[in-house]
Coordinates of C-alpha atoms and ligand atoms in Angstrom, one line a residue:
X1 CA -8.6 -22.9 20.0
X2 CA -6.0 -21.1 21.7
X3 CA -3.8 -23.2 24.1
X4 CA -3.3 -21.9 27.9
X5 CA 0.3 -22.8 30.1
X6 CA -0.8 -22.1 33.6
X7 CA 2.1 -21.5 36.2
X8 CA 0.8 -21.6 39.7
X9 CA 2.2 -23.0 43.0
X10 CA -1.4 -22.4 45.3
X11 CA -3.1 -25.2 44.5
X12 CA -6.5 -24.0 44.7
X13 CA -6.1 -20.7 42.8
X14 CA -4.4 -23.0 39.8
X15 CA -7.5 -24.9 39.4
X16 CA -9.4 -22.2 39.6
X17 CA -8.0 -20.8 36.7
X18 CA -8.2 -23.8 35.0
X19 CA -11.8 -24.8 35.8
X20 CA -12.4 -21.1 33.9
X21 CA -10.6 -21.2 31.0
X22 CA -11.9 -25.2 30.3
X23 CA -15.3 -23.3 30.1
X24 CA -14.7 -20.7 27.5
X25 CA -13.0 -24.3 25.8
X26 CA -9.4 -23.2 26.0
X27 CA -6.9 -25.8 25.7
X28 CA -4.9 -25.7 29.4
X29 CA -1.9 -27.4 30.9
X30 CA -1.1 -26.4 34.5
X31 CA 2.3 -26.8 36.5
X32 CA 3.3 -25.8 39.6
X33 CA 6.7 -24.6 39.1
X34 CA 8.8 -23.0 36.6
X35 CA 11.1 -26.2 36.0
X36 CA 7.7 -28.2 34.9
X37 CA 6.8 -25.0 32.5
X38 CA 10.1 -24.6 31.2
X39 CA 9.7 -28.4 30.1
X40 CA 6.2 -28.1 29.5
X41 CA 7.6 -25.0 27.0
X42 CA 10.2 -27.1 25.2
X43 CA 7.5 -29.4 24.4
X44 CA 5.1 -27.5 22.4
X45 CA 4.1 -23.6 21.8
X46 CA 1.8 -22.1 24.0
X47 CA -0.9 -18.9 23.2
X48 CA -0.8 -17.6 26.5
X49 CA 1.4 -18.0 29.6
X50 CA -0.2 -17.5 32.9
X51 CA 2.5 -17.0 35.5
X52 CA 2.8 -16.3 39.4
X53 CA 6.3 -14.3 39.9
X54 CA 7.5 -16.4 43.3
X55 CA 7.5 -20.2 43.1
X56 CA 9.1 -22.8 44.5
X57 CA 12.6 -24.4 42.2
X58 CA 15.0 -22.2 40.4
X59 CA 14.7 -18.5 40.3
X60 CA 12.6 -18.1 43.5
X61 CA 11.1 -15.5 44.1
X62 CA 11.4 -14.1 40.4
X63 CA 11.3 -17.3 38.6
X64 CA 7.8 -15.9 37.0
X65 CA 10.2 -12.9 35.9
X66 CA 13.0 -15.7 34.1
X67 CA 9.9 -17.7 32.8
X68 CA 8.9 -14.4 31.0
X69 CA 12.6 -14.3 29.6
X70 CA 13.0 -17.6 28.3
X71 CA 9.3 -17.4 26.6
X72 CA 10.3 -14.5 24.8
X73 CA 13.5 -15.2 24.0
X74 CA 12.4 -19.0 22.4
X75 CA 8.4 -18.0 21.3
X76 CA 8.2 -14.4 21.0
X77 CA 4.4 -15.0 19.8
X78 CA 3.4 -16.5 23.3
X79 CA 1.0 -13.8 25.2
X80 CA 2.1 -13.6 28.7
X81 CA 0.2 -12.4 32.1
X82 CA 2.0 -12.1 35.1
X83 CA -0.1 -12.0 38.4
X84 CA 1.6 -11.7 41.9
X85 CA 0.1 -11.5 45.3
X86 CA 3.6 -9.6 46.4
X87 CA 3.2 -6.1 44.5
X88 CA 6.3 -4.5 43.5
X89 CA 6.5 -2.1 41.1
X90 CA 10.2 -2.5 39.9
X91 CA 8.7 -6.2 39.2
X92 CA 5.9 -4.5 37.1
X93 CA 8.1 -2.7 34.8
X94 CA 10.6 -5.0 34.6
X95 CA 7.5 -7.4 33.3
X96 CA 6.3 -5.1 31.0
X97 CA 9.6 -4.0 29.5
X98 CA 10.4 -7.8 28.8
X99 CA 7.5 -8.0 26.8
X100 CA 4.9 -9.1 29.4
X101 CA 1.0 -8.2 28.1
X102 CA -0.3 -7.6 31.7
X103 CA 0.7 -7.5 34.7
X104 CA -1.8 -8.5 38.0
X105 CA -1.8 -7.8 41.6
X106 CA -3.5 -10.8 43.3
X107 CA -6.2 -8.7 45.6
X108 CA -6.5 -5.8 43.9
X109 CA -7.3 -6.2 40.6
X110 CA -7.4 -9.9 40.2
X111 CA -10.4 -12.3 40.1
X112 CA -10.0 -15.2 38.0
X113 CA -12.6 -14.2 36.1
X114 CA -10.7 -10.8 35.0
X115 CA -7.5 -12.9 34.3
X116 CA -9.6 -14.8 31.6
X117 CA -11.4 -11.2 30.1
X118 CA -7.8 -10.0 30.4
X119 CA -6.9 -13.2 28.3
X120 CA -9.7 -12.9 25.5
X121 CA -8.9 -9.6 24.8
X122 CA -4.7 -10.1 24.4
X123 CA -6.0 -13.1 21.8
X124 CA -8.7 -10.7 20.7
X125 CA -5.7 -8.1 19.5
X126 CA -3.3 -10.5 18.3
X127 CA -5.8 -11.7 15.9
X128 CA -6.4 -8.2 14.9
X129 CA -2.5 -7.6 14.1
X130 CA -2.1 -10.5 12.3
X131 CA -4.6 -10.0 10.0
X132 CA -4.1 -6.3 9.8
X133 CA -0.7 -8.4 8.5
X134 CA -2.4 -9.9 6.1
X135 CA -4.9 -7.1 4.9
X136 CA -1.6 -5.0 4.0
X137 CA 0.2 -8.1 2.5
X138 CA -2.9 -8.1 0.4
X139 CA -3.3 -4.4 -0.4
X140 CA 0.4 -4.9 -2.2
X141 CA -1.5 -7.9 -4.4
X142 CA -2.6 -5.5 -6.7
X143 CA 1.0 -4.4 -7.0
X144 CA 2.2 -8.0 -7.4
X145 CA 5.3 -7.7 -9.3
X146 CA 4.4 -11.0 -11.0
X147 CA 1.3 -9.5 -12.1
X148 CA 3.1 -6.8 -14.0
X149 CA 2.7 -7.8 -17.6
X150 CA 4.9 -7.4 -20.5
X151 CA 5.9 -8.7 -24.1
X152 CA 7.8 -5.7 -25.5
X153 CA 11.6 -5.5 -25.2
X154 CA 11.6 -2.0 -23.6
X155 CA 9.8 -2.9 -20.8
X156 CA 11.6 -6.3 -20.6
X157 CA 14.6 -3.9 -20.1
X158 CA 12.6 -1.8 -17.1
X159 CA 11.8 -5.1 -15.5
X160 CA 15.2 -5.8 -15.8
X161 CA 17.1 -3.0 -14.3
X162 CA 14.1 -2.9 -11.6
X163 CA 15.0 -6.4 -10.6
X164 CA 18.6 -5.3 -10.4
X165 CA 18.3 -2.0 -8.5
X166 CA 16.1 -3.6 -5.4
X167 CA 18.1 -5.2 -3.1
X168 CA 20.0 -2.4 -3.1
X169 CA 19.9 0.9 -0.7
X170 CA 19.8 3.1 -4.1
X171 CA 17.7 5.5 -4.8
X172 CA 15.3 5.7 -7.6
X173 CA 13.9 8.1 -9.7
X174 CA 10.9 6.8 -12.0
X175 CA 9.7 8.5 -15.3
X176 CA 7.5 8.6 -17.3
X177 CA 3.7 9.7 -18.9
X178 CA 0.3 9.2 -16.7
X179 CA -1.0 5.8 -16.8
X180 CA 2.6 4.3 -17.4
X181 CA 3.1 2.2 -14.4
X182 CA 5.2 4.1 -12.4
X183 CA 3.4 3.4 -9.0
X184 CA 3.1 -0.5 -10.2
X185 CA 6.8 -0.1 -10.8
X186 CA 7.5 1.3 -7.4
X187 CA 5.6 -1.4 -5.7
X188 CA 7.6 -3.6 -7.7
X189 CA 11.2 -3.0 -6.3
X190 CA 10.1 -2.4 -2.8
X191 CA 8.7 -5.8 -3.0
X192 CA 11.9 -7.1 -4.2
X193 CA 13.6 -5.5 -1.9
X194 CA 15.2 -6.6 1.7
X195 CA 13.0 -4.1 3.0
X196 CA 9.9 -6.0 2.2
X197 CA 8.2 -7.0 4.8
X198 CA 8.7 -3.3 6.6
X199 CA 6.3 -0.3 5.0
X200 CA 6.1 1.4 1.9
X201 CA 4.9 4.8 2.1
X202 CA 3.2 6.7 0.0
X203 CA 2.8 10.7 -0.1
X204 CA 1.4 12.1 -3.1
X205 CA 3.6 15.5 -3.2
X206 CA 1.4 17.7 -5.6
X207 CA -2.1 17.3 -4.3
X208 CA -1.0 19.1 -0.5
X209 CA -0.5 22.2 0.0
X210 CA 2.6 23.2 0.8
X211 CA 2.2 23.5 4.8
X212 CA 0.6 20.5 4.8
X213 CA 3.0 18.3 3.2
X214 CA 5.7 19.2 5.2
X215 CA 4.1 18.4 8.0
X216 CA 3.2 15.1 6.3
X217 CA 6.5 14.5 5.6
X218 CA 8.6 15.3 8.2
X219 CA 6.1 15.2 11.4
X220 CA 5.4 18.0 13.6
X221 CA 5.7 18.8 17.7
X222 CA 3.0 20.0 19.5
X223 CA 2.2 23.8 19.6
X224 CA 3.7 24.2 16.6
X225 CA 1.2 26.1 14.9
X226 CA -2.3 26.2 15.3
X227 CA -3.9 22.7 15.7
X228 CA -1.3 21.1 16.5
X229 CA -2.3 19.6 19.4
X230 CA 0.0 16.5 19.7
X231 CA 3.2 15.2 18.3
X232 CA 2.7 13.9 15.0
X233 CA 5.0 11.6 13.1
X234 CA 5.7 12.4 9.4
X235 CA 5.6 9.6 6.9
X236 CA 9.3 8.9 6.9
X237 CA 9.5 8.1 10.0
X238 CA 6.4 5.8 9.9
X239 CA 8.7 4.6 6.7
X240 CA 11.4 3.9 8.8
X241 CA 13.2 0.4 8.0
X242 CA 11.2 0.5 4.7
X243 CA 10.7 2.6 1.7
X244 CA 9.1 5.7 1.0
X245 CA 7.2 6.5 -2.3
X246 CA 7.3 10.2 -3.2
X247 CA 5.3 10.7 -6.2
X248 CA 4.6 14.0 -8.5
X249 CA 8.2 14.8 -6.7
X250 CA 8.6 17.6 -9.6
X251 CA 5.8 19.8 -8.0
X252 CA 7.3 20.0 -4.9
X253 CA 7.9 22.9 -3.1
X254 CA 11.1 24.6 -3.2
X255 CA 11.4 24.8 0.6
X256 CA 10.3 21.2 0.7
X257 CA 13.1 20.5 -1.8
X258 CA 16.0 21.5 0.7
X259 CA 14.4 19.5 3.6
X260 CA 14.1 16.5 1.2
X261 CA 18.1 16.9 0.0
X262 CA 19.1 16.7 3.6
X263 CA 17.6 13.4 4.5
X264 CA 18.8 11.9 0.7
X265 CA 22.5 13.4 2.4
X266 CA 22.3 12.8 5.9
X267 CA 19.9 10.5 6.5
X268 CA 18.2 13.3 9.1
X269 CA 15.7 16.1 9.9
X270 CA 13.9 18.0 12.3
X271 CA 9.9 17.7 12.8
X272 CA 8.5 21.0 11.9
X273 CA 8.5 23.1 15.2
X274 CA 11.2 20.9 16.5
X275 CA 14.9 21.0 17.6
X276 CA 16.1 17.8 18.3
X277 CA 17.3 15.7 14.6
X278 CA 15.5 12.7 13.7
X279 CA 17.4 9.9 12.4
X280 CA 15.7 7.7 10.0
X281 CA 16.4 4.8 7.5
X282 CA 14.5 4.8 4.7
X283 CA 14.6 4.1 0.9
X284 CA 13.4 6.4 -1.7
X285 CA 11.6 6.2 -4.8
X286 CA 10.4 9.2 -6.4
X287 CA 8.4 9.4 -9.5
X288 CA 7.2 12.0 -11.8
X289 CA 5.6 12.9 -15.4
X290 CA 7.4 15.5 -15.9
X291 CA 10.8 15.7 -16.6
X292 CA 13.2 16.5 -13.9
X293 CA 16.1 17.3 -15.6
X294 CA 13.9 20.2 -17.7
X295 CA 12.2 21.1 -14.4
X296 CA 16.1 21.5 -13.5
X297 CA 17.4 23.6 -16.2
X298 CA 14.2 25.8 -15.5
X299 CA 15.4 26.2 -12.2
X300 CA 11.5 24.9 -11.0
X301 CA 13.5 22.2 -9.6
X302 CA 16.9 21.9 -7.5
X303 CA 19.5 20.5 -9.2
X304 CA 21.6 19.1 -6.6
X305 CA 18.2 17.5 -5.3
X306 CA 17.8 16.5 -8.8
X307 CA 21.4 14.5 -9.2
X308 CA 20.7 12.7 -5.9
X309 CA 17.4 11.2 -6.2
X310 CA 18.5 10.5 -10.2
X311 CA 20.9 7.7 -9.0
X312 CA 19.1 4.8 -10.7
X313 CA 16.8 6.2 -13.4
X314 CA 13.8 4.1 -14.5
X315 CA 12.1 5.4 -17.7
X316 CA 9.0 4.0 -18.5
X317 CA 7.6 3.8 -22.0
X318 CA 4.6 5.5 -23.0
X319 CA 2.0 2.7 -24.3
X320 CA 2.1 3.7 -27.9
X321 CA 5.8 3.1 -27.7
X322 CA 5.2 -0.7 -27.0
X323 CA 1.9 -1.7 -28.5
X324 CA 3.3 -5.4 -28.2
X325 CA 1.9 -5.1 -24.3
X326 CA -1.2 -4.3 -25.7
X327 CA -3.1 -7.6 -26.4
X328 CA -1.3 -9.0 -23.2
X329 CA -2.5 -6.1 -21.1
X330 CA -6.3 -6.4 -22.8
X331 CA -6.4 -9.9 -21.8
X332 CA -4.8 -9.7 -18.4
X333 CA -7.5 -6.6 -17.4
X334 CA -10.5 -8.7 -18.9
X335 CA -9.7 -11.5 -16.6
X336 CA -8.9 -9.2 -13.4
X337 CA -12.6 -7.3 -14.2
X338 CA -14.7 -10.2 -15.9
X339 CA -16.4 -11.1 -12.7
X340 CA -17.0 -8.1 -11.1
X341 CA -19.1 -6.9 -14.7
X342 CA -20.9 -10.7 -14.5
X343 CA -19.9 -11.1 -17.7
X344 CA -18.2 -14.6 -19.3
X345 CA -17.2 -12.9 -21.8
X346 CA -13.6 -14.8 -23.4
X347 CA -11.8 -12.2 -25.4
X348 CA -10.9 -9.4 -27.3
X349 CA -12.1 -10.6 -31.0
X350 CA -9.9 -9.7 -33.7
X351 CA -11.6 -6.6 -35.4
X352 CA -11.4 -4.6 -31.5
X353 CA -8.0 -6.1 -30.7
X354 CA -7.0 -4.4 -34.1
X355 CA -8.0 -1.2 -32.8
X356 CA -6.9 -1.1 -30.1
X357 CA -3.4 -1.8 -30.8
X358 CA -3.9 0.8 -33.7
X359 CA -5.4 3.6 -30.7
X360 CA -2.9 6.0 -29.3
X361 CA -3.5 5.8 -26.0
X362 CA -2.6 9.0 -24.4
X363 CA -3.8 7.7 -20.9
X364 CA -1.7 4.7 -21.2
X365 CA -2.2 1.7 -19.5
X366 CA -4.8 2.9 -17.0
X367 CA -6.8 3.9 -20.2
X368 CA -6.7 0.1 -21.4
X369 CA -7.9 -0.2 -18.3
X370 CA -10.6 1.6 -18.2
X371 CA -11.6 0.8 -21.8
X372 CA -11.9 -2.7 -21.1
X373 CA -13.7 -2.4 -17.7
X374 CA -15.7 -0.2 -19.6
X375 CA -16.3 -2.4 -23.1
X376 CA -17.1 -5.8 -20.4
X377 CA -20.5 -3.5 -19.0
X378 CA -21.3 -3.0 -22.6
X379 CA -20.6 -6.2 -24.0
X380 CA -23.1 -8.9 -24.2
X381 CA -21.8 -11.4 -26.3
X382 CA -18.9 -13.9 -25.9
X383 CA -16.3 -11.5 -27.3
X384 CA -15.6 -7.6 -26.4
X385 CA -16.2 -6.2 -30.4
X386 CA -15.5 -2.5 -32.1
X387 CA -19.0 -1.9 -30.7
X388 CA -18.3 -1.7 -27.3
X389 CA -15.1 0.0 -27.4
X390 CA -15.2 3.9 -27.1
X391 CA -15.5 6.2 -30.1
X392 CA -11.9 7.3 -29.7
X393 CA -10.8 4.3 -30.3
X394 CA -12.9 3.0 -32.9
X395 CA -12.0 6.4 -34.8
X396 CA -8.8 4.8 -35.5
X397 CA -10.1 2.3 -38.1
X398 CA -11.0 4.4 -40.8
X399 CA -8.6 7.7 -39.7
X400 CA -5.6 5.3 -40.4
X401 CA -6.7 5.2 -43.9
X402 CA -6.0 8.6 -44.3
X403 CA -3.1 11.3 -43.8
X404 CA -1.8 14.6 -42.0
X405 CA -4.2 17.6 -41.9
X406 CA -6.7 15.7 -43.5
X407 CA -6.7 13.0 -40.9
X408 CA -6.9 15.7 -38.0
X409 CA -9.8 17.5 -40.0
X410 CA -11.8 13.7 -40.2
X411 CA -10.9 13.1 -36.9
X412 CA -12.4 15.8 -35.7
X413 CA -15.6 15.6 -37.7
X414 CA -16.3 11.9 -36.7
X415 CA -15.6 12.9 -33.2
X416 CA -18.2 15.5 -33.1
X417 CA -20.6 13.3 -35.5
X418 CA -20.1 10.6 -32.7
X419 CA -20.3 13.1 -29.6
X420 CA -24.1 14.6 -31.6
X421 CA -24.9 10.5 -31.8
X422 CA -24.5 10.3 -28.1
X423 CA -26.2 13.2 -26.8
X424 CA -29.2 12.0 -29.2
X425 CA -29.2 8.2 -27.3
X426 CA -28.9 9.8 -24.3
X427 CA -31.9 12.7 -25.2
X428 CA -29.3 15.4 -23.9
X429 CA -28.1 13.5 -20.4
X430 CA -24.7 15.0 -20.5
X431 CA -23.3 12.6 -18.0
X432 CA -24.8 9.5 -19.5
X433 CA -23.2 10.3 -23.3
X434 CA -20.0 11.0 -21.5
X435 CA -20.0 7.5 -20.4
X436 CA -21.4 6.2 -23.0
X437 CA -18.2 7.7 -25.3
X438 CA -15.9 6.5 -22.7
X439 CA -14.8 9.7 -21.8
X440 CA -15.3 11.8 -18.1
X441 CA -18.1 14.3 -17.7
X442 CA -15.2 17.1 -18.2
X443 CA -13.5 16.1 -21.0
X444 CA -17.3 16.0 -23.2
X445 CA -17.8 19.0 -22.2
X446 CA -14.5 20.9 -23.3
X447 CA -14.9 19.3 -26.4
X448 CA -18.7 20.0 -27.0
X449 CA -17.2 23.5 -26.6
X450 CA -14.5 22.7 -28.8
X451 CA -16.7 21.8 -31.6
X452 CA -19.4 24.5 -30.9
X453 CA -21.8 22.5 -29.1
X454 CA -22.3 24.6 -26.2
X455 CA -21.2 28.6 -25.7
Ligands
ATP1 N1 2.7 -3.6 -17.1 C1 1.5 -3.6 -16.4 N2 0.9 -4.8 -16.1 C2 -0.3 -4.8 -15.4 N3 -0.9 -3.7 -15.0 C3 -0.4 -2.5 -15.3 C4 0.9 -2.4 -16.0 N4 1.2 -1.1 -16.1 C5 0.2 -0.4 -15.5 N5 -0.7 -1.2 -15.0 C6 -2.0 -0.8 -14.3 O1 -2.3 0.5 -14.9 C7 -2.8 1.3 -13.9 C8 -1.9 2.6 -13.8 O2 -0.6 2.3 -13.3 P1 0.1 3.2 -12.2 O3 -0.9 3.7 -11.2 O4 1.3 2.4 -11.7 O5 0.6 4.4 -13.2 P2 1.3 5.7 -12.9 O6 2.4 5.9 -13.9 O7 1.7 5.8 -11.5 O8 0.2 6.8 -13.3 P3 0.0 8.4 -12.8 O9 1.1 9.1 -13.4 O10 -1.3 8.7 -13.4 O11 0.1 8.3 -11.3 C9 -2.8 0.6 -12.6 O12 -4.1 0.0 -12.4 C10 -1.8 -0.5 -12.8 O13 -2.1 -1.7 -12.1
MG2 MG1 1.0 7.2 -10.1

């Protein structure tokens, strides 16, 4: 239950309040005077101060306005409501600036009983804050860093320079294949960082056009061009203090480029439509799939944008490179997805886990992922088997035996044989044999084409 520090000198009005909040059950104390709150304060935290502006003691008639002062100086957290029967509006924004939540003009728009709505909804919002606190605390679980999982050297040596590059300022520039863990990495350092408890911001560069990401970006005033009907701020400035997280940085925009290589050099910009410079200070992390450095030499990409965001550079490893993460990573995404499939099941037995350390995976982790997610919905005994892994995968058995073109040439047959088997089960449901192979609706049907399937 919150707890209530009423500061009153009228007698009447004091008990008033207090007879109120008793009945919603509020925990109150009342004083008369700001000496007896300021000890009443040293005592113990309060929720909420209640506080008339002109008592009797120290401070006179502002002692209210000092009470305020202290509170926020020593509790920060501590709601506070000012109420006055003398109505002066350099008082009122003098309140307010100090931090006060409200502040009431006995007569006008004071009752007791608005004081004690006033009240519920200042508790009401606080609650709301702190777990909005919490929701994005927990938003970052999935990007844990101790939840990143790894057995193989080369990743051992990302983790490494990751752990090393955080606390600083530095900017970073992440590579690698789809899949890889680039974003997981991301999360990682900011999270290590000094900057952790302030935002990380994410824009996805490629998927907005190019009008549209500026204006993500860097903000935009009003007026500026059509719909713009307010001020906007970009997402470095809602960044500001933290970190931002530009991903797919290679297919930016050119134009975007030169706005992007004056806030990595001064630390600046302007809001699109606007004048006036906005300072901000922000980390970056950018990450791509491509390579920058080729996207450089192309000239797709700017090279002096390319040398500052390449200060620290994190390459990560495709899966195939480090098939020691494999049975870890299995194991790790059977536990995270287990319950949400219902299933109890214990493991990866030997026979899958063989193939899937053997498998390519040219979607990387997030296709371990998806194969395991995939191979719990399907399983129904205690272990994930071959079975229930996708026919990409369990082609590796037998094409392992064999070599080169030939290889390709069985590949290829067993792929079709095995696309045929599922259209069959699935009496022609296109949609249903694409999840039964594990693969997307798209991707069946390119290769249904590939193999002659379809015109
Ligand atoms: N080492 C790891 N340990 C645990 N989970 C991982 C690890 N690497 C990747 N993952 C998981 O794999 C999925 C893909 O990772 P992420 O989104 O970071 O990849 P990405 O490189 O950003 O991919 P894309 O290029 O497609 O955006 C996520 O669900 C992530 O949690
Ligand atoms: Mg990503």
């Amino acid at each position: 239950m919150p707890s209530i520090l009423v500061t009153e000198d009228n007698e009447s009005l004091r008990k008033a309040i207090r007879e109120f909040f008793l009945r919603e059950r509020f925990e109150v104390e009342d004083v008369a005077d700001a000496d007896a709150a300021l000890a009443a304060l040293g005592r113990r935290h309060f929720d909420l101060l209640v506080s008339d502006v002109r008592m009797p003691g120290p401070g006179g008639n502002r002692a209210g306005l000092e009470l305020l002062k202290r509170v926020k100086a020593t509790d920060p957290d501590t709601i506070v409501i000012i109420m006055t029967a003398y109505s002066d509006s350099d008082d009122a924004v003098e309140a307010i600036r100090a931090g006060a939540k409200e502040y009431l003009k006995k007569g006008e728009d004071f009752s007791v009983p608005v004081l004690v709505a006033k009240a519920k909804q200042a508790f009401e919002e606080q609650q709301l804050q702190r777990e909005n606190k919490v929701l994005r605390s927990s938003l970052s679980v999935h990007y844990d860093p101790s939840r990143i999982l790894w057995r193989s050297p080369r990743m051992a040596a990302v983790m490494e320079l990751s752990k090393k590059v955080a606390p600083t300022n530095s900017t970073v520039l992440i590579e690698g294949d789809s899949g890889t863990g680039k974003e997981l990495v991301a999360h990682a350092i900011h999270a290590l960082s000094p900057r952790a408890n302030r935002p990380l911001v994410k824009v996805h560069c490629a998927v907005l056009s190019e009008g549209v990401l500026e204006s993500e970006l860097f903000g935009h005033e009003k007026g500026s061009f059509t719909g713009a009907h307010t001020r906007k701020q970009g997402r470095f400035e809602l960044a500001d203090g933290g970190t931002i997280f530009l991903d797919e940085i290679g297919d930016t925009p050119w134009h975007i480029q030169t706005k992007l290589l004056r806030v990595l050099q001064e630390r600046e910009f302007e809001r699109v439509g606007g004048t006036v410079p906005v300072k901000v200070d922000v980390r970056v992390i950018a990450a791509t799939k491509h390579s920058l450095r080729e996207l450089a030499r192309s000239t797709k990409f700017r090279e002096d944008l390319y040398f500052r965001l390449n200060v620290v550079n994190i390459l990560l490893p495709t899966l195939r490179d480090r098939p020691e993460d494999i049975p870890v990573l299995a194991q790790f995404f059977l536990e995270r997805y287990r319950s949400d499939a219902r299933k109890d099941s214990r493991g990866v037995s030997p026979d899958a886990m063989g193939l899937l350390v053997k498998y390519a995976w040219p979607g990387n982790v997030r296709e371990l992922e998806n194969v395991i997610q995939r191979a719990l919905v399907l399983s129904d005994g205690e272990w994930i088997e071959p079975r229930d892994l996708p026919a990409d995968v369990r082609l590796g058995e037998d094409a392992l035996a064999l070599g080169g073109a030939e290889l390709a040439r069985s590949r290829e047959e067993q792929e079709k044989a095995a696309i045929l088997e599922a259209l069959t089960l699935e009496r022609g449901n296109r949609s249903r044999a694409a999840a039964r192979l594990g693969l997307n609706r798209t991707t069946l049907l390119y290769k249904m084409k590939k193999y002659g399937l379809i015109q």
